[in-house]
């Protein structure tokens, strides 16, 4: 039962960009430094994950850092449970009137766990205000470091996560001038073969860990037949190459 006199805190969803701390927006930085509680996805070892690495230098020791277990799995039941448990960890702080910032790498609207956290919180405590602060997403950052536009003039750009079928990818490559692929690791070998069959290996660039200290750029895929890119990799296929 909602106590009308109680003032609840707000949940902020903040995109912290894909790696370079200087790609944070001014608003993201202001809110991150102002909130008492910073929640973020855990890494595979159970510690604070990638988003924490990006903003760590801006936090004060007085701020509570809350790493949340949000597994990288496809099983809907496991995910629902994880989102529910994560939200249960946020509610006590919100209930005490404390604002909580949930940080996500990249932008919070592009394949981001924040969407599920916000939806789960809305179902459990619909009176909590939710605010969002967009961040630089990995496709934009990758285009930036590749010195190429993501779209110009009449061009169409398609963004696909790894769950596509090869047929779907084939259609996208025939239809759009620019195709961006995320979550590549498990499908890279098939993608490479398809690009080869379409003579697009020279038109495809791979960026790993964009914006981070370990950033790596492959301007084309010609020599990467047996390569296995890490999870944080992004591929941009541009039918009409353009580099500035
Ligand atoms: C779950 S999605 C999250 C996307 C993120 N919300 C964004 O706005 O970029 C994760 C995928 O985004 C891409 N990605 C995110 N950050 C990246 C980075 N720093 N370098 C390369 N790819 C990245 C990878 O393809 C990764 O598999």
mmCIF file of C-alpha atoms and ligand atoms in Angstrom:
data_model
loop_
_atom_site.group_PDB
_atom_site.id
_atom_site.type_symbol
_atom_site.label_atom_id
_atom_site.label_comp_id
_atom_site.label_asym_id
_atom_site.label_seq_id
_atom_site.Cartn_x
_atom_site.Cartn_y
_atom_site.Cartn_z
ATOM 1 C CA UNK A 1 0.000 0.000 0.000
ATOM 2 C CA UNK A 2 1.462 3.391 -0.997
ATOM 3 C CA UNK A 3 2.047 5.870 1.832
ATOM 4 C CA UNK A 4 1.060 9.174 0.178
ATOM 5 C CA UNK A 5 3.258 11.168 2.570
ATOM 6 C CA UNK A 6 6.417 9.283 1.725
ATOM 7 C CA UNK A 7 8.684 10.918 -0.857
ATOM 8 C CA UNK A 8 10.307 8.289 -3.029
ATOM 9 C CA UNK A 9 13.584 8.801 -4.882
ATOM 10 C CA UNK A 10 13.820 8.770 -8.668
ATOM 11 C CA UNK A 11 15.431 6.151 -10.867
ATOM 12 C CA UNK A 12 17.786 7.629 -13.441
ATOM 13 C CA UNK A 13 18.748 5.498 -16.437
ATOM 14 C CA UNK A 14 22.072 6.836 -17.658
ATOM 15 C CA UNK A 15 23.975 5.813 -20.768
ATOM 16 C CA UNK A 16 27.684 6.225 -20.057
ATOM 17 C CA UNK A 17 28.922 5.624 -23.602
ATOM 18 C CA UNK A 18 30.931 2.636 -24.811
ATOM 19 C CA UNK A 19 34.316 3.283 -23.223
ATOM 20 C CA UNK A 20 35.852 6.749 -23.220
ATOM 21 C CA UNK A 21 34.983 8.606 -20.007
ATOM 22 C CA UNK A 22 35.166 11.896 -21.924
ATOM 23 C CA UNK A 23 32.216 10.750 -24.042
ATOM 24 C CA UNK A 24 29.917 11.122 -21.008
ATOM 25 C CA UNK A 25 27.367 13.894 -21.387
ATOM 26 C CA UNK A 26 27.562 16.801 -18.961
ATOM 27 C CA UNK A 27 24.146 15.873 -17.620
ATOM 28 C CA UNK A 28 25.174 12.248 -17.060
ATOM 29 C CA UNK A 29 28.224 13.424 -15.135
ATOM 30 C CA UNK A 30 26.209 15.869 -13.029
ATOM 31 C CA UNK A 31 23.626 13.266 -12.034
ATOM 32 C CA UNK A 32 26.182 10.488 -11.471
ATOM 33 C CA UNK A 33 28.018 12.754 -9.035
ATOM 34 C CA UNK A 34 24.823 13.905 -7.331
ATOM 35 C CA UNK A 35 23.040 10.620 -6.573
ATOM 36 C CA UNK A 36 23.706 8.691 -3.362
ATOM 37 C CA UNK A 37 23.359 5.301 -5.058
ATOM 38 C CA UNK A 38 24.874 4.098 -8.326
ATOM 39 C CA UNK A 39 23.583 0.756 -9.604
ATOM 40 C CA UNK A 40 25.176 -1.050 -12.527
ATOM 41 C CA UNK A 41 25.456 -4.486 -14.088
ATOM 42 C CA UNK A 42 28.025 -6.859 -12.594
ATOM 43 C CA UNK A 43 30.814 -8.306 -14.686
ATOM 44 C CA UNK A 44 31.177 -12.075 -15.076
ATOM 45 C CA UNK A 45 33.278 -12.236 -11.890
ATOM 46 C CA UNK A 46 30.528 -10.596 -9.834
ATOM 47 C CA UNK A 47 32.265 -7.217 -9.507
ATOM 48 C CA UNK A 48 31.039 -3.928 -10.979
ATOM 49 C CA UNK A 49 31.141 -4.206 -14.781
ATOM 50 C CA UNK A 50 32.076 -2.133 -17.807
ATOM 51 C CA UNK A 51 29.939 0.919 -16.970
ATOM 52 C CA UNK A 52 31.747 1.186 -13.617
ATOM 53 C CA UNK A 53 35.140 1.155 -15.314
ATOM 54 C CA UNK A 54 34.045 4.123 -17.415
ATOM 55 C CA UNK A 55 32.803 6.362 -14.592
ATOM 56 C CA UNK A 56 34.784 5.114 -11.583
ATOM 57 C CA UNK A 57 37.058 8.180 -11.495
ATOM 58 C CA UNK A 58 34.052 10.465 -11.017
ATOM 59 C CA UNK A 59 32.611 8.742 -7.926
ATOM 60 C CA UNK A 60 33.069 9.742 -4.300
ATOM 61 C CA UNK A 61 33.721 7.147 -1.558
ATOM 62 C CA UNK A 62 30.457 8.239 0.095
ATOM 63 C CA UNK A 63 28.397 6.987 -2.848
ATOM 64 C CA UNK A 64 26.975 3.492 -2.608
ATOM 65 C CA UNK A 65 27.880 1.317 -5.605
ATOM 66 C CA UNK A 66 25.389 -1.477 -6.170
ATOM 67 C CA UNK A 67 26.542 -4.117 -8.702
ATOM 68 C CA UNK A 68 23.527 -6.079 -9.928
ATOM 69 C CA UNK A 69 23.620 -9.670 -11.226
ATOM 70 C CA UNK A 70 22.149 -9.392 -14.729
ATOM 71 C CA UNK A 71 23.252 -12.501 -16.617
ATOM 72 C CA UNK A 72 24.035 -12.630 -20.351
ATOM 73 C CA UNK A 73 21.579 -15.435 -21.169
ATOM 74 C CA UNK A 74 18.608 -15.837 -23.489
ATOM 75 C CA UNK A 75 16.435 -17.854 -21.103
ATOM 76 C CA UNK A 76 13.411 -15.632 -20.422
ATOM 77 C CA UNK A 77 12.685 -17.155 -17.026
ATOM 78 C CA UNK A 78 16.215 -16.615 -15.729
ATOM 79 C CA UNK A 79 16.196 -13.047 -17.040
ATOM 80 C CA UNK A 80 12.810 -12.166 -15.514
ATOM 81 C CA UNK A 81 14.016 -13.467 -12.180
ATOM 82 C CA UNK A 82 17.260 -11.486 -12.401
ATOM 83 C CA UNK A 83 15.428 -8.235 -13.277
ATOM 84 C CA UNK A 84 13.045 -8.837 -10.403
ATOM 85 C CA UNK A 85 15.869 -9.478 -7.907
ATOM 86 C CA UNK A 86 17.742 -6.402 -9.200
ATOM 87 C CA UNK A 87 14.707 -4.173 -8.745
ATOM 88 C CA UNK A 88 14.171 -5.561 -5.238
ATOM 89 C CA UNK A 89 17.668 -4.261 -4.449
ATOM 90 C CA UNK A 90 16.823 -0.772 -5.744
ATOM 91 C CA UNK A 91 13.473 -0.371 -4.003
ATOM 92 C CA UNK A 92 14.738 0.065 -0.408
ATOM 93 C CA UNK A 93 16.888 3.027 -1.499
ATOM 94 C CA UNK A 94 14.123 4.611 -3.557
ATOM 95 C CA UNK A 95 11.722 4.089 -0.684
ATOM 96 C CA UNK A 96 14.035 6.098 1.597
ATOM 97 C CA UNK A 97 13.786 8.997 -0.840
ATOM 98 C CA UNK A 98 17.242 8.366 -2.329
ATOM 99 C CA UNK A 99 17.756 8.837 -6.065
ATOM 100 C CA UNK A 100 19.356 5.865 -7.783
ATOM 101 C CA UNK A 101 21.315 6.078 -11.036
ATOM 102 C CA UNK A 102 21.296 2.875 -13.082
ATOM 103 C CA UNK A 103 24.271 3.042 -15.423
ATOM 104 C CA UNK A 104 24.484 1.196 -18.692
ATOM 105 C CA UNK A 105 27.285 1.162 -21.215
ATOM 106 C CA UNK A 106 26.540 2.873 -24.498
ATOM 107 C CA UNK A 107 23.030 4.238 -24.666
ATOM 108 C CA UNK A 108 20.135 3.058 -22.533
ATOM 109 C CA UNK A 109 17.728 2.714 -25.461
ATOM 110 C CA UNK A 110 19.801 0.357 -27.608
ATOM 111 C CA UNK A 111 19.638 -3.290 -26.500
ATOM 112 C CA UNK A 112 20.052 -2.115 -22.942
ATOM 113 C CA UNK A 113 19.162 -3.863 -19.697
ATOM 114 C CA UNK A 114 17.873 -0.536 -18.447
ATOM 115 C CA UNK A 115 14.659 -1.032 -20.429
ATOM 116 C CA UNK A 116 13.890 -4.217 -18.493
ATOM 117 C CA UNK A 117 14.862 -2.708 -15.150
ATOM 118 C CA UNK A 118 12.586 0.281 -15.788
ATOM 119 C CA UNK A 119 9.718 -1.964 -16.898
ATOM 120 C CA UNK A 120 10.080 -4.254 -13.868
ATOM 121 C CA UNK A 121 10.219 -1.296 -11.495
ATOM 122 C CA UNK A 122 7.144 0.234 -13.126
ATOM 123 C CA UNK A 123 5.241 -2.995 -12.556
ATOM 124 C CA UNK A 124 6.291 -3.171 -8.892
ATOM 125 C CA UNK A 125 6.239 0.488 -7.905
ATOM 126 C CA UNK A 126 4.454 2.500 -10.615
ATOM 127 C CA UNK A 127 4.659 5.714 -8.569
ATOM 128 C CA UNK A 128 8.457 5.922 -8.870
ATOM 129 C CA UNK A 129 9.552 8.585 -11.379
ATOM 130 C CA UNK A 130 11.943 7.305 -14.022
ATOM 131 C CA UNK A 131 14.216 9.678 -15.939
ATOM 132 C CA UNK A 132 16.594 8.864 -18.740
ATOM 133 C CA UNK A 133 19.821 10.375 -19.969
ATOM 134 C CA UNK A 134 20.979 9.096 -23.349
ATOM 135 C CA UNK A 135 24.597 8.179 -23.999
ATOM 136 C CA UNK A 136 26.765 7.694 -27.073
ATOM 137 C CA UNK A 137 25.925 4.257 -28.451
ATOM 138 C CA UNK A 138 28.515 1.861 -29.846
ATOM 139 C CA UNK A 139 27.435 2.211 -33.523
ATOM 140 C CA UNK A 140 27.965 5.986 -33.376
ATOM 141 C CA UNK A 141 31.263 5.612 -31.559
ATOM 142 C CA UNK A 142 32.492 2.968 -34.026
ATOM 143 C CA UNK A 143 31.588 5.175 -37.005
ATOM 144 C CA UNK A 144 33.524 7.967 -35.303
ATOM 145 C CA UNK A 145 36.743 6.016 -34.803
ATOM 146 C CA UNK A 146 36.464 4.575 -38.322
ATOM 147 C CA UNK A 147 36.141 8.113 -39.703
ATOM 148 C CA UNK A 148 33.100 7.119 -41.667
ATOM 149 C CA UNK A 149 29.517 8.407 -41.620
ATOM 150 C CA UNK A 150 26.836 6.044 -40.367
ATOM 151 C CA UNK A 151 24.510 7.422 -43.053
ATOM 152 C CA UNK A 152 24.619 10.189 -45.605
ATOM 153 C CA UNK A 153 22.124 11.507 -48.134
ATOM 154 C CA UNK A 154 19.667 8.820 -49.204
ATOM 155 C CA UNK A 155 21.415 5.960 -47.395
ATOM 156 C CA UNK A 156 19.550 3.517 -45.191
ATOM 157 C CA UNK A 157 21.256 2.079 -42.112
ATOM 158 C CA UNK A 158 20.227 -1.176 -40.446
ATOM 159 C CA UNK A 159 21.328 -2.258 -36.974
ATOM 160 C CA UNK A 160 21.122 -6.001 -36.290
ATOM 161 C CA UNK A 161 21.963 -7.975 -33.143
ATOM 162 C CA UNK A 162 23.446 -11.462 -33.528
ATOM 163 C CA UNK A 163 20.059 -13.144 -33.362
ATOM 164 C CA UNK A 164 19.473 -12.587 -37.084
ATOM 165 C CA UNK A 165 19.295 -15.483 -39.529
ATOM 166 C CA UNK A 166 21.752 -15.433 -42.400
ATOM 167 C CA UNK A 167 18.800 -14.864 -44.746
ATOM 168 C CA UNK A 168 17.822 -11.757 -42.805
ATOM 169 C CA UNK A 169 21.374 -10.502 -42.880
ATOM 170 C CA UNK A 170 21.517 -11.202 -46.627
ATOM 171 C CA UNK A 171 18.339 -9.139 -47.177
ATOM 172 C CA UNK A 172 19.670 -6.310 -45.033
ATOM 173 C CA UNK A 173 22.908 -6.265 -47.027
ATOM 174 C CA UNK A 174 20.945 -6.122 -50.289
ATOM 175 C CA UNK A 175 18.557 -3.443 -49.058
ATOM 176 C CA UNK A 176 20.549 -1.031 -46.897
ATOM 177 C CA UNK A 177 23.688 0.848 -47.810
ATOM 178 C CA UNK A 178 25.058 0.495 -44.281
ATOM 179 C CA UNK A 179 24.616 -2.516 -41.976
ATOM 180 C CA UNK A 180 25.802 -2.510 -38.371
ATOM 181 C CA UNK A 181 26.139 -5.809 -36.511
ATOM 182 C CA UNK A 182 26.238 -6.144 -32.727
ATOM 183 C CA UNK A 183 26.830 -9.161 -30.446
ATOM 184 C CA UNK A 184 28.906 -10.835 -33.110
ATOM 185 C CA UNK A 185 31.056 -13.421 -31.393
ATOM 186 C CA UNK A 186 28.991 -16.549 -31.958
ATOM 187 C CA UNK A 187 28.054 -15.780 -35.592
ATOM 188 C CA UNK A 188 31.235 -14.194 -36.890
ATOM 189 C CA UNK A 189 32.328 -17.207 -38.989
ATOM 190 C CA UNK A 190 29.004 -17.331 -40.871
ATOM 191 C CA UNK A 191 28.947 -13.569 -41.297
ATOM 192 C CA UNK A 192 32.457 -13.667 -42.733
ATOM 193 C CA UNK A 193 31.419 -16.323 -45.291
ATOM 194 C CA UNK A 194 28.356 -14.360 -46.324
ATOM 195 C CA UNK A 195 30.333 -11.139 -46.717
ATOM 196 C CA UNK A 196 32.902 -13.044 -48.765
ATOM 197 C CA UNK A 197 30.183 -14.402 -51.063
ATOM 198 C CA UNK A 198 28.936 -10.841 -51.597
ATOM 199 C CA UNK A 199 32.426 -9.394 -52.111
ATOM 200 C CA UNK A 200 31.964 -7.200 -49.069
ATOM 201 C CA UNK A 201 34.945 -8.243 -46.938
ATOM 202 C CA UNK A 202 36.795 -5.114 -48.014
ATOM 203 C CA UNK A 203 33.799 -2.986 -47.184
ATOM 204 C CA UNK A 204 33.392 -4.272 -43.640
ATOM 205 C CA UNK A 205 35.242 -2.832 -40.624
ATOM 206 C CA UNK A 206 35.460 -4.343 -37.167
ATOM 207 C CA UNK A 207 35.967 -2.298 -34.011
ATOM 208 C CA UNK A 208 36.644 -3.964 -30.667
ATOM 209 C CA UNK A 209 36.264 -2.186 -27.316
ATOM 210 C CA UNK A 210 35.537 1.129 -28.980
ATOM 211 C CA UNK A 211 36.617 4.080 -26.849
ATOM 212 C CA UNK A 212 38.448 1.904 -24.316
ATOM 213 C CA UNK A 213 42.204 1.562 -23.749
ATOM 214 C CA UNK A 214 42.191 -1.802 -25.540
ATOM 215 C CA UNK A 215 40.337 -0.481 -28.615
ATOM 216 C CA UNK A 216 41.307 -2.338 -31.792
ATOM 217 C CA UNK A 217 40.308 -1.498 -35.362
ATOM 218 C CA UNK A 218 40.305 -3.824 -38.369
ATOM 219 C CA UNK A 219 39.610 -1.654 -41.439
ATOM 220 C CA UNK A 220 38.563 -4.733 -43.434
ATOM 221 C CA UNK A 221 37.924 -8.422 -42.806
ATOM 222 C CA UNK A 222 40.113 -9.913 -45.535
ATOM 223 C CA UNK A 223 42.451 -11.736 -43.106
ATOM 224 C CA UNK A 224 39.909 -12.574 -40.412
ATOM 225 C CA UNK A 225 38.428 -15.855 -41.689
ATOM 226 C CA UNK A 226 39.208 -17.738 -38.473
ATOM 227 C CA UNK A 227 38.898 -14.854 -36.099
ATOM 228 C CA UNK A 228 36.703 -14.806 -32.993
ATOM 229 C CA UNK A 229 35.954 -11.232 -31.956
ATOM 230 C CA UNK A 230 35.199 -10.460 -28.301
ATOM 231 C CA UNK A 231 31.655 -9.681 -27.118
ATOM 232 C CA UNK A 232 32.412 -5.953 -27.233
ATOM 233 C CA UNK A 233 32.906 -5.817 -30.994
ATOM 234 C CA UNK A 234 30.944 -4.070 -33.655
ATOM 235 C CA UNK A 235 30.967 -4.513 -37.402
ATOM 236 C CA UNK A 236 30.041 -1.819 -39.892
ATOM 237 C CA UNK A 237 29.468 -2.881 -43.483
ATOM 238 C CA UNK A 238 29.304 0.037 -45.896
ATOM 239 C CA UNK A 239 28.388 -0.779 -49.482
ATOM 240 C CA UNK A 240 29.882 2.470 -50.753
ATOM 241 C CA UNK A 241 33.045 3.067 -48.693
ATOM 242 C CA UNK A 242 33.570 6.599 -47.466
ATOM 243 C CA UNK A 243 36.403 7.616 -45.170
ATOM 244 C CA UNK A 244 37.236 11.152 -44.099
HETATM 245 C C1 LIG B 1 23.715 -5.530 -25.227
HETATM 246 S S1 LIG B 1 24.382 -4.578 -26.533
HETATM 247 C C2 LIG B 1 24.454 -3.013 -25.750
HETATM 248 C C3 LIG B 1 24.583 -1.875 -26.707
HETATM 249 C C4 LIG B 1 24.782 -0.560 -25.974
HETATM 250 N N1 LIG B 1 23.610 -0.242 -25.173
HETATM 251 C C5 LIG B 1 25.078 0.598 -26.913
HETATM 252 O O1 LIG B 1 24.355 1.600 -26.886
HETATM 253 O O2 LIG B 1 26.081 0.523 -27.630
HETATM 254 C C6 LIG B 1 26.038 -5.106 -26.493
HETATM 255 C C7 LIG B 1 26.680 -5.046 -27.860
HETATM 256 O O3 LIG B 1 26.958 -3.687 -28.189
HETATM 257 C C8 LIG B 1 28.208 -3.593 -28.846
HETATM 258 N N2 LIG B 1 29.113 -2.785 -28.011
HETATM 259 C C9 LIG B 1 28.789 -2.152 -26.882
HETATM 260 N N3 LIG B 1 29.859 -1.494 -26.385
HETATM 261 C C10 LIG B 1 30.871 -1.711 -27.240
HETATM 262 C C11 LIG B 1 32.225 -1.303 -27.289
HETATM 263 N N4 LIG B 1 32.774 -0.532 -26.351
HETATM 264 N N5 LIG B 1 32.990 -1.699 -28.341
HETATM 265 C C12 LIG B 1 32.460 -2.462 -29.306
HETATM 266 N N6 LIG B 1 31.186 -2.897 -29.311
HETATM 267 C C13 LIG B 1 30.400 -2.520 -28.298
HETATM 268 C C14 LIG B 1 28.737 -5.010 -29.007
HETATM 269 O O4 LIG B 1 28.326 -5.477 -30.276
HETATM 270 C C15 LIG B 1 28.028 -5.738 -27.900
HETATM 271 O O5 LIG B 1 27.913 -7.122 -28.199
#
